Amino acid sequence: MLTPSIDKKCLVMEPLMMEFSAAGPVSEIALGCTMTESDAVVRVSVARLAVVTVSLPLGAFFLCIYLSLRFNFDLSTATHCGNAVKVTTLLNVVENVALLSLSFVSSKENYDVHKVSFILFMVCSELYMVLTCLLLKDNARRFTTPLERLAFVKKKQLMTANLASFVIALYFFYRHNKYCEPGMYSVFAFMEYIVVLTNMAFHMTAYYDFHNHDLVVCEWKTASS
């Protein structure tokens, strides 16, 4: 199967091959040499190597996003239409539409629709809260009343609580699905309630944003009438 070119441990392998044992593929690939356990200097799992290789550009991707938003928010979110306000508004609209779909279509009626609606709701709501706080932070100098400053502080606190609760909920949901441990789903459900409540409270800060405003409905009359 292999023909050595010289009488050494290193053999010429052409082409590169992976040998299979009766139980399955062997755990290491010999690149041009026959190896024994004592010959191995460095042993790297190919599966772990694949994870590390993909993680490097993935980490760089998220790092670039963070640095752009953290230190150059205006430029990184600017578009030919203006800034991130329109994106934030769109996220809020999608969040509410997804919430309606999530409320009216249960997982028992249509699991796929319910699942997609839930994912859309969570992604859009989290992004909406983060972008809202970033926009307010960038325009904090324009706050004119103590209520506007209070609203900003409350939004940051609630956004942080919401994100933390969501991450913790995901952790316990993973434990429940992976190990079926008792009590894990109950903790997940509790944290999910916290996510919902903090989301509602975040939107409730509109009480401070529009504290001195009125919604007025008038009858339209022409000058002749």
Coordinates of N, CA and C in Angstrom, one line a residue:
M1 N 0.8 -1.2 0.0 CA 0.0 0.0 0.0 C 0.9 1.3 0.0
L2 N 2.0 1.2 0.8 CA 2.9 2.3 0.8 C 4.3 1.8 0.4
T3 N 5.0 2.5 -0.4 CA 6.3 2.1 -0.8 C 7.3 3.1 -0.3
P4 N 8.2 2.7 0.6 CA 9.2 3.6 1.2 C 10.2 3.9 0.2
S5 N 10.7 5.2 0.1 CA 11.7 5.6 -0.8 C 13.1 5.2 -0.2
I6 N 13.3 5.3 1.1 CA 14.5 5.0 1.8 C 14.2 4.2 3.0
D7 N 15.1 3.6 3.6 CA 14.9 2.8 4.8 C 14.9 3.6 6.1
K8 N 13.9 4.4 6.2 CA 13.7 5.3 7.4 C 12.3 5.2 7.9
K9 N 12.0 5.8 9.0 CA 10.7 5.8 9.5 C 9.8 6.7 8.6
C10 N 10.4 7.8 8.1 CA 9.6 8.6 7.2 C 9.4 8.0 5.8
L11 N 8.2 7.8 5.4 CA 7.8 7.2 4.1 C 7.2 8.2 3.2
V12 N 7.4 8.0 1.9 CA 6.8 8.8 0.9 C 5.3 8.3 0.7
M13 N 4.3 9.1 1.0 CA 3.0 8.7 0.8 C 2.4 9.5 -0.3
E14 N 1.9 8.8 -1.4 CA 1.4 9.5 -2.5 C 0.2 8.7 -3.1
P15 N -1.0 9.1 -3.0 CA -1.4 10.4 -2.4 C -1.6 10.3 -0.9
L16 N -1.9 11.4 -0.2 CA -2.2 11.4 1.2 C -3.4 10.6 1.5
M17 N -3.3 9.7 2.5 CA -4.4 8.8 2.8 C -4.7 8.7 4.3
M18 N -5.9 8.4 4.6 CA -6.3 8.2 6.0 C -6.7 6.8 6.2
E19 N -6.1 6.1 7.1 CA -6.4 4.7 7.3 C -7.6 4.5 8.2
F20 N -8.3 3.4 8.1 CA -9.4 3.1 8.9 C -9.2 1.8 9.6
S21 N -9.6 1.8 10.9 CA -9.6 0.6 11.6 C -10.9 -0.1 11.6
A22 N -11.0 -1.2 12.3 CA -12.3 -1.9 12.3 C -13.4 -1.1 13.0
A23 N -13.0 -0.3 14.0 CA -13.9 0.5 14.8 C -14.2 1.9 14.1
G24 N -13.5 2.3 13.1 CA -13.7 3.6 12.5 C -12.4 4.2 12.1
P25 N -12.4 5.5 11.7 CA -11.2 6.2 11.3 C -10.2 6.3 12.5
V26 N -8.9 6.3 12.2 CA -7.9 6.5 13.2 C -8.0 8.0 13.6
S27 N -7.5 8.3 14.8 CA -7.6 9.6 15.3 C -6.6 10.6 14.8
E28 N -5.5 10.2 14.2 CA -4.6 11.1 13.7 C -4.2 10.8 12.2
I29 N -3.8 11.8 11.5 CA -3.4 11.6 10.1 C -1.9 11.8 10.0
A30 N -1.2 10.8 9.4 CA 0.2 10.9 9.3 C 0.5 11.6 8.0
L31 N 1.2 12.7 8.1 CA 1.5 13.5 6.9 C 2.9 13.1 6.4
G32 N 2.9 12.1 5.6 CA 4.2 11.6 5.0 C 5.0 10.8 5.8
C33 N 4.6 10.4 7.1 CA 5.5 9.6 7.9 C 4.6 8.6 8.7
T34 N 5.2 7.5 9.0 CA 4.5 6.6 9.9 C 4.9 7.0 11.3
M35 N 3.9 6.9 12.2 CA 4.1 7.4 13.6 C 3.7 6.4 14.6
T36 N 4.4 6.4 15.7 CA 4.0 5.6 16.8 C 3.6 6.6 17.9
E37 N 3.0 6.2 19.0 CA 2.6 7.1 20.1 C 3.8 7.8 20.7
S38 N 4.9 7.2 20.8 CA 6.1 7.8 21.3 C 6.7 8.9 20.4
D39 N 6.4 8.8 19.1 CA 7.0 9.8 18.1 C 6.3 11.1 18.2
A40 N 5.0 11.1 18.7 CA 4.2 12.4 18.6 C 4.8 13.4 19.5
V41 N 5.1 14.6 18.9 CA 5.6 15.7 19.7 C 4.5 16.7 20.0
V42 N 3.6 16.9 19.0 CA 2.5 17.8 19.2 C 1.3 17.1 18.7
R43 N 0.2 17.0 19.5 CA -1.0 16.3 19.1 C -2.2 17.3 19.2
V44 N -2.8 17.6 18.1 CA -3.9 18.5 18.0 C -5.1 17.9 17.4
S45 N -6.2 18.0 18.1 CA -7.5 17.5 17.6 C -7.9 18.3 16.4
V46 N -8.2 17.6 15.3 CA -8.7 18.3 14.1 C -10.0 19.0 14.4
A47 N -10.9 18.4 15.2 CA -12.2 19.1 15.5 C -12.0 20.4 16.2
R48 N -11.1 20.3 17.2 CA -10.8 21.6 18.0 C -10.1 22.6 17.1
L49 N -9.2 22.1 16.2 CA -8.5 23.0 15.3 C -9.5 23.8 14.4
A50 N -10.5 23.0 14.0 CA -11.6 23.7 13.1 C -12.3 24.7 13.9
V51 N -12.6 24.4 15.2 CA -13.4 25.4 16.0 C -12.5 26.7 16.2
V52 N -11.2 26.5 16.5 CA -10.3 27.6 16.8 C -10.2 28.4 15.5
T53 N -10.0 27.7 14.3 CA -9.8 28.4 13.1 C -11.0 29.3 12.7
V54 N -12.2 28.8 12.9 CA -13.4 29.6 12.6 C -13.7 30.7 13.7
S55 N -13.3 30.4 14.9 CA -13.5 31.4 16.0 C -12.6 32.7 15.8
L56 N -11.5 32.5 15.2 CA -10.6 33.7 15.0 C -11.3 34.8 14.1
P57 N -11.7 34.5 12.9 CA -12.4 35.5 12.1 C -13.7 35.9 12.7
L58 N -14.4 35.0 13.4 CA -15.7 35.3 14.0 C -15.5 36.3 15.2
G59 N -14.4 36.1 16.0 CA -14.1 37.0 17.0 C -13.7 38.4 16.5
A60 N -12.9 38.4 15.4 CA -12.5 39.6 14.8 C -13.7 40.4 14.2
F61 N -14.7 39.7 13.7 CA -15.9 40.3 13.2 C -16.7 41.0 14.3
F62 N -16.9 40.4 15.4 CA -17.6 41.0 16.5 C -16.8 42.1 17.2
L63 N -15.5 42.0 17.2 CA -14.6 43.0 17.8 C -14.7 44.3 16.9
C64 N -14.7 44.1 15.6 CA -14.8 45.2 14.7 C -16.1 46.0 14.9
I65 N -17.2 45.2 15.0 CA -18.5 45.9 15.3 C -18.5 46.7 16.6
Y66 N -17.9 46.0 17.7 CA -17.9 46.7 19.0 C -17.1 48.0 18.9
L67 N -15.9 47.9 18.3 CA -15.0 49.1 18.2 C -15.6 50.2 17.4
S68 N -16.3 49.8 16.3 CA -16.9 50.8 15.5 C -18.0 51.5 16.2
L69 N -18.9 50.8 16.9 CA -20.0 51.4 17.6 C -19.5 52.1 18.8
R70 N -18.4 51.6 19.5 CA -17.9 52.2 20.7 C -17.2 53.5 20.5
F71 N -16.3 53.6 19.4 CA -15.5 54.7 19.3 C -15.8 55.6 18.0
N72 N -16.6 55.1 17.1 CA -16.9 55.8 15.9 C -18.4 55.6 15.5
F73 N -19.3 55.8 16.5 CA -20.7 55.4 16.3 C -21.3 56.2 15.1
D74 N -21.1 57.5 15.0 CA -21.8 58.3 14.0 C -21.4 57.8 12.6
L75 N -20.1 57.6 12.4 CA -19.6 57.2 11.1 C -20.0 55.8 10.7
S76 N -20.0 54.9 11.7 CA -20.3 53.5 11.4 C -21.8 53.2 11.2
T77 N -22.6 54.1 11.7 CA -24.1 53.9 11.5 C -24.7 54.9 10.5
A78 N -23.9 55.8 10.0 CA -24.4 56.8 9.1 C -24.7 56.1 7.7
T79 N -25.8 56.6 7.1 CA -26.2 56.1 5.8 C -26.5 57.3 4.9
H80 N -26.8 57.1 3.7 CA -27.2 58.2 2.8 C -28.5 58.8 3.3
C81 N -29.3 58.1 4.1 CA -30.5 58.7 4.6 C -30.4 59.4 5.9
G82 N -29.3 59.3 6.6 CA -29.1 60.0 7.8 C -28.3 59.2 8.8
N83 N -29.0 58.6 9.8 CA -28.2 57.8 10.8 C -29.0 56.6 11.2
A84 N -28.7 56.1 12.4 CA -29.3 54.8 12.8 C -30.7 54.9 13.3
V85 N -31.3 56.1 13.3 CA -32.7 56.3 13.8 C -33.7 55.5 13.1
K86 N -33.5 55.5 11.7 CA -34.5 54.7 10.9 C -34.3 53.2 11.1
V87 N -33.1 52.8 11.3 CA -32.9 51.3 11.6 C -33.5 51.0 12.9
T88 N -33.3 51.8 13.9 CA -33.9 51.6 15.3 C -35.4 51.6 15.2
T89 N -36.0 52.5 14.4 CA -37.5 52.5 14.3 C -38.0 51.2 13.6
L90 N -37.3 50.8 12.6 CA -37.7 49.6 11.9 C -37.6 48.4 12.8
L91 N -36.5 48.3 13.6 CA -36.4 47.2 14.6 C -37.6 47.2 15.6
N92 N -38.0 48.4 16.0 CA -39.1 48.4 16.9 C -40.4 48.0 16.3
V93 N -40.6 48.3 15.0 CA -41.8 47.9 14.2 C -41.8 46.4 14.1
V94 N -40.7 45.8 13.7 CA -40.6 44.3 13.5 C -40.8 43.6 14.8
E95 N -40.2 44.2 15.9 CA -40.4 43.6 17.2 C -41.9 43.5 17.6
N96 N -42.6 44.6 17.4 CA -44.1 44.5 17.7 C -44.9 43.6 16.8
V97 N -44.5 43.5 15.5 CA -45.2 42.6 14.6 C -44.9 41.2 15.1
A98 N -43.7 40.9 15.4 CA -43.3 39.5 15.8 C -44.0 39.2 17.2
L99 N -44.1 40.2 18.0 CA -44.8 39.9 19.3 C -46.3 39.6 19.1
L100 N -46.9 40.3 18.1 CA -48.3 40.0 17.8 C -48.4 38.5 17.3
S101 N -47.5 38.2 16.4 CA -47.5 36.8 15.8 C -47.3 35.8 16.9
L102 N -46.3 36.1 17.8 CA -46.0 35.2 18.9 C -47.2 35.0 19.8
S103 N -48.0 36.0 20.0 CA -49.1 36.0 20.9 C -50.3 35.2 20.4
F104 N -50.5 35.4 19.1 CA -51.7 34.8 18.4 C -51.5 33.4 17.9
V105 N -50.2 33.0 17.6 CA -49.9 31.7 17.1 C -49.1 31.0 18.1
S106 N -49.7 30.0 18.8 CA -49.1 29.2 19.8 C -48.1 28.2 19.2
S107 N -47.2 27.6 20.1 CA -46.3 26.6 19.6 C -47.0 25.3 19.2
K108 N -48.2 25.1 19.8 CA -49.0 23.9 19.5 C -49.7 24.0 18.2
E109 N -50.1 25.2 17.9 CA -50.8 25.4 16.6 C -49.9 25.4 15.4
N110 N -48.8 26.1 15.5 CA -47.8 26.1 14.4 C -46.4 26.4 15.0
Y111 N -45.7 25.3 15.3 CA -44.4 25.5 16.0 C -43.4 26.4 15.2
D112 N -43.3 26.2 13.9 CA -42.4 26.9 13.1 C -42.6 28.4 13.1
V113 N -43.9 28.8 12.9 CA -44.2 30.2 12.9 C -43.9 30.8 14.3
H114 N -44.3 30.1 15.4 CA -44.1 30.5 16.7 C -42.6 30.7 17.0
K115 N -41.8 29.7 16.5 CA -40.4 29.8 16.7 C -39.7 30.9 16.0
V116 N -40.1 31.1 14.8 CA -39.5 32.2 14.0 C -39.9 33.6 14.6
S117 N -41.2 33.7 15.0 CA -41.7 34.9 15.6 C -40.9 35.2 16.9
F118 N -40.7 34.2 17.7 CA -40.0 34.4 19.0 C -38.5 34.9 18.7
I119 N -37.9 34.2 17.8 CA -36.5 34.6 17.4 C -36.4 36.1 16.9
L120 N -37.4 36.4 16.0 CA -37.4 37.8 15.5 C -37.7 38.8 16.6
F121 N -38.6 38.4 17.5 CA -38.9 39.3 18.7 C -37.7 39.6 19.5
M122 N -37.0 38.5 19.9 CA -35.9 38.6 20.8 C -34.7 39.4 20.1
V123 N -34.4 39.0 18.9 CA -33.3 39.7 18.2 C -33.6 41.2 18.0
C124 N -34.8 41.5 17.5 CA -35.1 42.9 17.3 C -35.3 43.7 18.6
S125 N -35.8 43.1 19.6 CA -36.0 43.8 20.9 C -34.6 44.1 21.5
E126 N -33.7 43.2 21.5 CA -32.4 43.4 22.0 C -31.6 44.5 21.2
L127 N -31.7 44.4 19.9 CA -31.0 45.4 19.1 C -31.6 46.7 19.2
Y128 N -32.9 46.8 19.3 CA -33.6 48.0 19.5 C -33.2 48.7 20.8
M129 N -33.1 48.0 21.9 CA -32.7 48.6 23.2 C -31.3 49.1 23.2
V130 N -30.4 48.3 22.6 CA -29.0 48.6 22.5 C -28.8 49.9 21.7
L131 N -29.4 49.9 20.5 CA -29.2 51.1 19.6 C -29.9 52.3 20.2
T132 N -31.0 52.1 20.9 CA -31.7 53.3 21.5 C -30.8 53.9 22.5
C133 N -30.1 53.1 23.4 CA -29.2 53.6 24.4 C -28.0 54.2 23.8
L134 N -27.5 53.7 22.7 CA -26.3 54.3 22.0 C -26.7 55.6 21.4
L135 N -27.8 55.7 20.8 CA -28.3 57.0 20.2 C -28.5 58.0 21.3
L136 N -29.1 57.7 22.4 CA -29.3 58.6 23.5 C -28.0 59.0 24.1
K137 N -27.0 58.1 24.2 CA -25.7 58.4 24.8 C -25.0 59.4 23.9
D138 N -25.1 59.2 22.6 CA -24.5 60.1 21.6 C -25.1 61.5 21.6
N139 N -26.3 61.6 22.0 CA -27.0 62.9 22.0 C -27.4 63.4 23.5
A140 N -26.6 62.9 24.4 CA -26.9 63.2 25.8 C -26.8 64.7 26.1
R141 N -25.9 65.4 25.4 CA -25.7 66.8 25.6 C -27.0 67.6 25.2
R142 N -27.9 67.0 24.5 CA -29.1 67.7 24.1 C -30.3 67.5 25.1
F143 N -30.0 66.7 26.2 CA -31.0 66.6 27.2 C -31.3 68.0 27.9
T144 N -32.5 68.3 28.1 CA -32.8 69.6 28.6 C -33.6 69.6 30.0
T145 N -34.1 68.4 30.3 CA -34.8 68.3 31.6 C -34.3 67.1 32.4
P146 N -34.5 67.1 33.7 CA -34.1 66.0 34.6 C -34.8 64.7 34.2
L147 N -36.1 64.8 33.7 CA -36.8 63.6 33.3 C -36.2 62.9 32.1
E148 N -35.6 63.7 31.2 CA -35.0 63.1 30.0 C -33.7 62.3 30.5
R149 N -33.0 62.9 31.4 CA -31.8 62.2 31.9 C -32.2 61.0 32.7
L150 N -33.3 61.1 33.5 CA -33.7 59.9 34.3 C -34.2 58.8 33.3
A151 N -34.9 59.2 32.2 CA -35.3 58.2 31.3 C -34.1 57.4 30.7
F152 N -33.0 58.2 30.4 CA -31.8 57.6 29.8 C -31.2 56.6 30.8
V153 N -31.1 57.0 32.1 CA -30.5 56.1 33.1 C -31.4 54.9 33.3
K154 N -32.7 55.0 33.3 CA -33.6 53.8 33.4 C -33.4 52.9 32.2
K155 N -33.3 53.5 31.0 CA -33.2 52.7 29.8 C -31.9 51.8 29.9
K156 N -30.8 52.4 30.3 CA -29.6 51.7 30.4 C -29.6 50.6 31.4
Q157 N -30.3 50.9 32.6 CA -30.4 49.8 33.6 C -31.3 48.7 33.1
L158 N -32.4 49.0 32.5 CA -33.3 47.9 32.0 C -32.7 47.2 30.9
M159 N -32.0 47.8 30.0 CA -31.3 47.1 28.9 C -30.3 46.1 29.4
T160 N -29.5 46.5 30.4 CA -28.5 45.7 31.0 C -29.2 44.5 31.7
A161 N -30.3 44.7 32.5 CA -31.0 43.6 33.1 C -31.6 42.7 32.1
N162 N -32.1 43.2 31.0 CA -32.8 42.4 30.0 C -31.7 41.5 29.3
L163 N -30.6 42.1 28.9 CA -29.6 41.3 28.3 C -29.0 40.2 29.2
A164 N -28.8 40.6 30.4 CA -28.3 39.6 31.4 C -29.3 38.5 31.6
S165 N -30.5 38.8 31.8 CA -31.6 37.8 32.0 C -31.7 36.9 30.8
F166 N -31.6 37.4 29.6 CA -31.7 36.6 28.4 C -30.5 35.6 28.3
V167 N -29.3 36.1 28.6 CA -28.1 35.2 28.5 C -28.3 34.1 29.5
I168 N -28.7 34.4 30.8 CA -28.9 33.4 31.8 C -30.0 32.4 31.4
A169 N -31.1 32.9 30.8 CA -32.2 32.1 30.3 C -31.7 31.1 29.3
L170 N -30.8 31.5 28.4 CA -30.3 30.7 27.4 C -29.4 29.6 28.0
Y171 N -28.7 29.9 29.0 CA -27.8 29.0 29.7 C -28.6 27.8 30.3
F172 N -29.7 28.2 31.0 CA -30.5 27.2 31.7 C -31.3 26.4 30.7
F173 N -31.7 27.0 29.6 CA -32.4 26.3 28.5 C -31.5 25.2 27.9
Y174 N -30.2 25.6 27.7 CA -29.2 24.7 27.2 C -29.1 23.5 28.2
R175 N -28.9 23.8 29.5 CA -28.8 22.7 30.4 C -30.0 21.8 30.5
H176 N -31.2 22.4 30.3 CA -32.4 21.6 30.3 C -32.4 20.6 29.1
N177 N -32.1 21.2 27.9 CA -32.1 20.3 26.7 C -31.0 19.3 26.7
K178 N -29.8 19.7 27.2 CA -28.6 18.8 27.1 C -28.6 17.7 28.1
Y179 N -29.0 18.1 29.3 CA -28.9 17.1 30.4 C -30.2 16.7 31.1
C180 N -31.3 17.4 30.8 CA -32.6 17.1 31.4 C -32.5 17.1 32.9
E181 N -31.8 18.1 33.4 CA -31.6 18.2 34.9 C -32.9 18.8 35.5
P182 N -33.3 18.3 36.7 CA -34.5 18.8 37.3 C -34.3 20.3 37.7
G183 N -35.4 21.0 37.5 CA -35.4 22.4 37.9 C -34.8 23.4 36.9
M184 N -34.1 22.9 35.9 CA -33.5 23.8 34.9 C -34.5 24.6 34.1
Y185 N -35.6 23.9 33.7 CA -36.6 24.5 32.9 C -37.4 25.6 33.7
S186 N -37.6 25.3 35.0 CA -38.3 26.2 35.9 C -37.5 27.5 36.0
V187 N -36.1 27.4 36.2 CA -35.3 28.6 36.2 C -35.3 29.3 34.9
F188 N -35.3 28.6 33.8 CA -35.4 29.2 32.5 C -36.6 30.0 32.3
A189 N -37.8 29.4 32.7 CA -39.1 30.1 32.6 C -39.1 31.3 33.4
F190 N -38.5 31.3 34.7 CA -38.5 32.5 35.5 C -37.6 33.6 34.9
M191 N -36.5 33.2 34.3 CA -35.6 34.2 33.7 C -36.3 34.8 32.4
E192 N -37.1 33.9 31.8 CA -37.9 34.4 30.6 C -38.9 35.4 31.0
Y193 N -39.5 35.2 32.2 CA -40.4 36.3 32.7 C -39.7 37.6 33.0
I194 N -38.5 37.5 33.5 CA -37.7 38.7 33.8 C -37.4 39.4 32.4
V195 N -37.1 38.6 31.4 CA -36.8 39.2 30.1 C -38.1 40.0 29.6
V196 N -39.2 39.4 29.7 CA -40.5 40.0 29.3 C -40.8 41.3 30.1
L197 N -40.6 41.2 31.4 CA -40.9 42.3 32.3 C -40.0 43.5 32.1
T198 N -38.7 43.2 31.9 CA -37.7 44.3 31.7 C -37.9 44.9 30.3
N199 N -38.4 44.1 29.3 CA -38.7 44.7 28.0 C -39.9 45.6 28.1
M200 N -40.9 45.2 28.9 CA -42.1 46.1 29.1 C -41.7 47.4 29.8
A201 N -40.8 47.2 30.8 CA -40.4 48.4 31.6 C -39.6 49.3 30.8
F202 N -38.8 48.8 29.8 CA -37.9 49.6 28.9 C -38.9 50.5 28.1
H203 N -39.9 49.9 27.6 CA -40.8 50.7 26.8 C -41.7 51.7 27.7
M204 N -41.8 51.3 28.9 CA -42.6 52.2 29.9 C -41.8 53.5 30.2
T205 N -40.5 53.5 29.9 CA -39.8 54.8 30.1 C -40.3 55.9 29.2
A206 N -41.2 55.5 28.3 CA -41.8 56.6 27.5 C -42.6 57.5 28.4
Y207 N -43.0 57.1 29.6 CA -43.6 57.9 30.6 C -42.8 59.2 30.9
Y208 N -41.5 59.0 30.9 CA -40.6 60.1 31.2 C -40.3 60.9 29.9
D209 N -40.2 60.1 28.8 CA -39.9 60.8 27.5 C -40.9 61.8 27.1
F210 N -42.2 61.4 27.3 CA -43.3 62.3 26.9 C -44.2 62.8 28.0
H211 N -43.5 63.0 29.2 CA -44.2 63.4 30.4 C -45.0 64.7 30.2
N212 N -44.5 65.6 29.5 CA -45.1 66.9 29.3 C -45.8 67.1 28.0
H213 N -46.1 65.9 27.4 CA -46.8 66.0 26.1 C -48.2 65.4 26.2
D214 N -49.1 65.9 25.3 CA -50.5 65.4 25.3 C -50.8 64.9 23.9
L215 N -51.7 63.8 23.9 CA -52.2 63.3 22.7 C -53.6 63.9 22.5
V216 N -53.8 64.7 21.4 CA -55.0 65.4 21.2 C -55.7 65.0 19.9
V217 N -56.9 64.6 20.0 CA -57.7 64.3 18.8 C -58.7 65.4 18.6
C218 N -58.7 66.0 17.4 CA -59.5 67.1 17.1 C -60.4 66.8 15.9
E219 N -61.5 67.5 15.9 CA -62.4 67.5 14.7 C -61.9 68.5 13.7
W220 N -61.7 68.0 12.4 CA -61.2 68.9 11.4 C -62.4 69.8 10.9
K221 N -62.2 71.1 10.9 CA -63.2 72.0 10.5 C -62.6 73.0 9.5
T222 N -63.3 73.2 8.4 CA -62.9 74.2 7.5 C -63.2 75.6 7.9
A223 N -62.6 76.6 7.3 CA -62.8 78.0 7.7 C -64.3 78.4 7.5
S224 N -64.9 77.8 6.5 CA -66.3 78.2 6.1 C -67.3 77.7 7.2
S225 N -67.0 76.6 7.8 CA -67.9 76.0 8.8 C -67.7 76.6 10.2

